[in-house]
């Protein structure tokens, strides 16, 4: 059973100026790095954009974003005890500054059970579920404009009896939407070009991928992506690259027939319906990411990049995203009635409590949530 120590979420949130984006932050699995990356991210608000001279130069990248300049308020959903324990444990040996929980707005959610750093279990799964569930309730009630989630462990959720593939599915179910998607967004620090990758299928076993991929699913994902590119990123006439399924995109049917039999026809149909959207034909997956890698690294080659990429399955899309942008890509759920972002990594149980977790992707997730929430506020 969990207890909401602060039951005045509404009054807390509503006391903030309505012109500022109201961001709910969940701490994720308390056995992982969630509390650390949240405290490190919020500490960047206390910097003036200038780096301390004695900080390691490799940290420049991490601190590149100064959240202080953002028009937003932040409320953490999680157990205050775990935030305080992380602060006490790491304050003297963290590689980056930490925000002091005493000065943070926290909706204190206390759950039962023993939780040890580095080991996800039933209690940590129940806790991370309770934090997200409470944040969703408050957001659906209109108290927040966006939720930024720290990572949870899917197996810990399962041990706690929560049979969702991930946070995305809970967010969608609670929001009563069927049409949603997992879009990874990363802005290149070299060229400012933005890599956007939507996964057509997500957390399913590889052997189920070809059964789940259908022309209807592809057309649904393309439409979801088109709407998000327009609504969230202001791109009216997008160029979208579509990955093939089989090696060499099937090699004219010799290495698989999905491309010939239904993927290419589905692309043709979508083109007819949306002449303003430029779609590629199915691109052989092994070479699909060469041009985005050039656009990511070389300022003179950004024209090679598409506005978005549709990957057919989880690792086809996320291996290139994480190779290029593990430190800054943001997982965004599109199709929800509110903004949701998350870092691109997991709970990192192996480094929990060591003070070395990189908050860069979380900082980007917070910054993107504020940006998208403010865009929606302006549009409404
Ligand atoms: N958004 C979410 O909630 C996500 C949750 N997960 C969950 O996380 C758990 C662990 O998954 P893994 O596959 O091990 O992926 P992981 O991302 O947690 O860890 C992979 C490797 O990257 C390192 N790493 C991850 N984040 C880091 C950071 N911020 N700074 C420095 N190093 C970092 C870890 O130490 C580890 O060596 C699983 O239970 C999975 O369900 C995984 C991905 C996303
Ligand atoms: N690999 C991405 C991932 O696991 C994100 O899951 P979630 O945001 O749905 O929890």
mmCIF file of C-alpha atoms and ligand atoms in Angstrom, residues 33 37 150-155 167 322 326 331 340 342-351 356-359, ligand 1:
data_model
loop_
_atom_site.group_PDB
_atom_site.id
_atom_site.type_symbol
_atom_site.label_atom_id
_atom_site.label_comp_id
_atom_site.label_asym_id
_atom_site.label_seq_id
_atom_site.Cartn_x
_atom_site.Cartn_y
_atom_site.Cartn_z
ATOM 1 C CA UNK A 33 20.020 5.904 -10.972
ATOM 2 C CA UNK A 37 19.968 11.907 -12.449
ATOM 3 C CA UNK A 150 13.140 8.511 -14.931
ATOM 4 C CA UNK A 151 13.667 4.867 -15.943
ATOM 5 C CA UNK A 152 11.828 1.929 -14.446
ATOM 6 C CA UNK A 153 12.641 -1.768 -14.593
ATOM 7 C CA UNK A 154 10.094 -3.697 -16.603
ATOM 8 C CA UNK A 155 10.940 -6.928 -14.799
ATOM 9 C CA UNK A 167 5.750 3.132 -18.901
ATOM 10 C CA UNK A 322 22.231 5.009 -28.982
ATOM 11 C CA UNK A 326 23.231 7.810 -26.061
ATOM 12 C CA UNK A 331 12.270 9.049 -25.538
ATOM 13 C CA UNK A 340 5.780 12.832 -21.915
ATOM 14 C CA UNK A 342 12.174 10.287 -20.687
ATOM 15 C CA UNK A 343 15.911 9.697 -21.016
ATOM 16 C CA UNK A 344 16.882 7.087 -23.603
ATOM 17 C CA UNK A 345 18.615 4.794 -21.104
ATOM 18 C CA UNK A 346 17.475 2.383 -18.400
ATOM 19 C CA UNK A 347 17.873 2.035 -14.644
ATOM 20 C CA UNK A 348 21.646 1.358 -14.874
ATOM 21 C CA UNK A 349 21.563 -0.828 -11.750
ATOM 22 C CA UNK A 350 25.285 -1.562 -12.230
ATOM 23 C CA UNK A 351 26.282 2.040 -11.399
ATOM 24 C CA UNK A 356 28.899 8.660 -11.929
ATOM 25 C CA UNK A 357 25.511 8.543 -13.698
ATOM 26 C CA UNK A 358 25.368 10.940 -16.621
ATOM 27 C CA UNK A 359 22.264 13.195 -16.395
HETATM 28 N N1 LIG B 1 12.742 4.470 -20.111
HETATM 29 C C1 LIG B 1 12.888 3.406 -19.324
HETATM 30 O O1 LIG B 1 12.228 3.323 -18.317
HETATM 31 C C2 LIG B 1 13.881 2.341 -19.685
HETATM 32 C C3 LIG B 1 14.052 1.297 -18.804
HETATM 33 N N2 LIG B 1 14.928 0.311 -19.091
HETATM 34 C C4 LIG B 1 15.061 -0.702 -18.030
HETATM 35 O O2 LIG B 1 16.335 -0.551 -17.422
HETATM 36 C C5 LIG B 1 16.791 -1.809 -16.952
HETATM 37 C C6 LIG B 1 18.243 -2.002 -17.318
HETATM 38 O O3 LIG B 1 18.345 -2.041 -18.738
HETATM 39 P P1 LIG B 1 19.711 -2.131 -19.539
HETATM 40 O O4 LIG B 1 19.425 -2.822 -20.795
HETATM 41 O O5 LIG B 1 20.801 -2.641 -18.658
HETATM 42 O O6 LIG B 1 20.008 -0.638 -19.974
HETATM 43 P P2 LIG B 1 20.624 0.578 -19.170
HETATM 44 O O7 LIG B 1 20.432 1.746 -20.057
HETATM 45 O O8 LIG B 1 20.072 0.662 -17.811
HETATM 46 O O9 LIG B 1 22.197 0.271 -19.026
HETATM 47 C C7 LIG B 1 23.027 -0.062 -20.144
HETATM 48 C C8 LIG B 1 24.474 0.404 -19.862
HETATM 49 O O10 LIG B 1 24.523 1.813 -19.966
HETATM 50 C C9 LIG B 1 24.993 2.394 -18.756
HETATM 51 N N3 LIG B 1 24.193 3.607 -18.497
HETATM 52 C C10 LIG B 1 22.865 3.732 -18.646
HETATM 53 N N4 LIG B 1 22.474 4.962 -18.317
HETATM 54 C C11 LIG B 1 23.577 5.636 -17.938
HETATM 55 C C12 LIG B 1 23.812 6.979 -17.485
HETATM 56 N N5 LIG B 1 22.828 7.877 -17.355
HETATM 57 N N6 LIG B 1 25.082 7.323 -17.176
HETATM 58 C C13 LIG B 1 26.090 6.449 -17.309
HETATM 59 N N7 LIG B 1 25.939 5.166 -17.755
HETATM 60 C C14 LIG B 1 24.686 4.784 -18.062
HETATM 61 C C15 LIG B 1 24.757 1.345 -17.671
HETATM 62 O O11 LIG B 1 25.641 1.525 -16.584
HETATM 63 C C16 LIG B 1 24.957 0.056 -18.449
HETATM 64 O O12 LIG B 1 26.324 -0.250 -18.517
HETATM 65 C C17 LIG B 1 15.847 -2.861 -17.527
HETATM 66 O O13 LIG B 1 15.084 -3.377 -16.487
HETATM 67 C C18 LIG B 1 14.969 -2.114 -18.506
HETATM 68 O O14 LIG B 1 13.635 -2.532 -18.440
HETATM 69 C C19 LIG B 1 15.689 0.300 -20.209
HETATM 70 C C20 LIG B 1 15.571 1.320 -21.133
HETATM 71 C C21 LIG B 1 14.652 2.410 -20.937
#
